[in-house]
């Protein structure tokens, strides 16, 4: 009788019948009659007796049976060999199996690439770059959170072309990029979306095979404004309003998938916008003071927010939900940064600490800045009266990050040490000394009243993740480029962004002015000759004196422009994205500038411009680099 825990008797009988059918079919072959196995013996005994005629008939066709049996033996051997291979790898773990399969796949890819190289004779360097092994190594290094890209020597920072664009707005406080769009925020409450232009070679693609009769149009350089959104102060008391209610928007960040744009303002709100239309989706009001900085976790929609209320909050935009709060800073948090790991680094202004937050472990590492002992600088002009506040931070990888302070010091930190690995004082130089008339109201003021010149503060700091490139900005008019040393213990200067192109533009502008001045002088001389025919000699001497004065004036103007720099104003933020597949066409850098500083008015530049500047940094040409190396070798010889 069947029950709930036993199968019915009918099913058991069917299972027995199916089990007996399989050996019955195997025994029916000639192999079983010639060489019966021990397992098949009981089945053979249960068979009925075979008549003599049938035996003779089987013997007459035994040759064909033997041939077929040999094929069966061959199949069984193959199955056995596969079983042996599987038995060899039975004890391996899942990770070892993945590694074995990946190595087999890489070997196959290398063989295919070698065949293509022999057949088509491609460039070896191009093939090596496209190897799947290199791609996998980069992916593994990025997953581990280590520096794996050496880009400082491959990019032509001096030859970067720049384009300035501005609009009728206040000080630009922040900029973020999600190619091909850039997002800017201002102190008067504007969030603006811009479409960045493609590279000149990609702007006007040729659609037909025929050669065009007309030359192509000149490439576009300035970005196009797509849409904008503005804070509404009249909704300050409306709790259901999902946008900003205060004029000053201090920071902006765009998600990597291009869905969300998040802003933080002085109204204590963090607002999530739709990236296409910039319409506000949700406003979070958990912070008790102004939201000063934002940082997305790389490749995800998890975001970290820093505020003047001395807290860091974690959010998930997929669910539009608050996750947790991180406590520890003793002062406002002006900047925060994050990479792919569930980690973030923040700086605490006047508490002079950088805190490395481990979110899953609910722990933090504290790095204390400032100079405890007075260092003996080689140059006395680099001595600093105060340590300054930690205002900027940028992560290089999961173990290294850099900070910048108001004293102009650029510091490199590692998670293995609590002290800075390297410090670069006065990274952006020192402000020129003030005049006595600017300091005192007295007509004859003493020079003792003039304070000592102070270094320029670092107001913007950015890195290319997992690479050796570091960019910093201040109000000296330049974006300075630094690189991480090979031993990852020092920061070395590379140069200034767009220095050679700026000099070329200055030379061209001066040449045009000189040509125009020469033409005007020639016209004036002709008029004078017509009016006064006898005073040719004196007019010639005056013309020479005027030429010398104009040359001296142009040189002075050139020096002033070089000292003032490419960028007029205070650099408040820097954003970077790569052109092409993994940066094959270089990188694009967007710099936000303004007349005032981002979080206050401690420094005001009346000659500054509220806007932004775009730098297109190309890759270094191989041939030119090779020629340059050869020429240097010849000079040394």
mmCIF file of C-alpha atoms in Angstrom, residues 29 360 384 428 475:
data_model
loop_
_atom_site.group_PDB
_atom_site.id
_atom_site.type_symbol
_atom_site.label_atom_id
_atom_site.label_comp_id
_atom_site.label_asym_id
_atom_site.label_seq_id
_atom_site.Cartn_x
_atom_site.Cartn_y
_atom_site.Cartn_z
ATOM 1 C CA UNK A 29 25.823 -7.397 -29.748
ATOM 2 C CA UNK A 360 31.066 48.073 4.838
ATOM 3 C CA UNK A 384 54.562 79.658 5.278
ATOM 4 C CA UNK A 428 51.056 77.450 -7.444
ATOM 5 C CA UNK A 475 44.075 81.869 -9.263
#
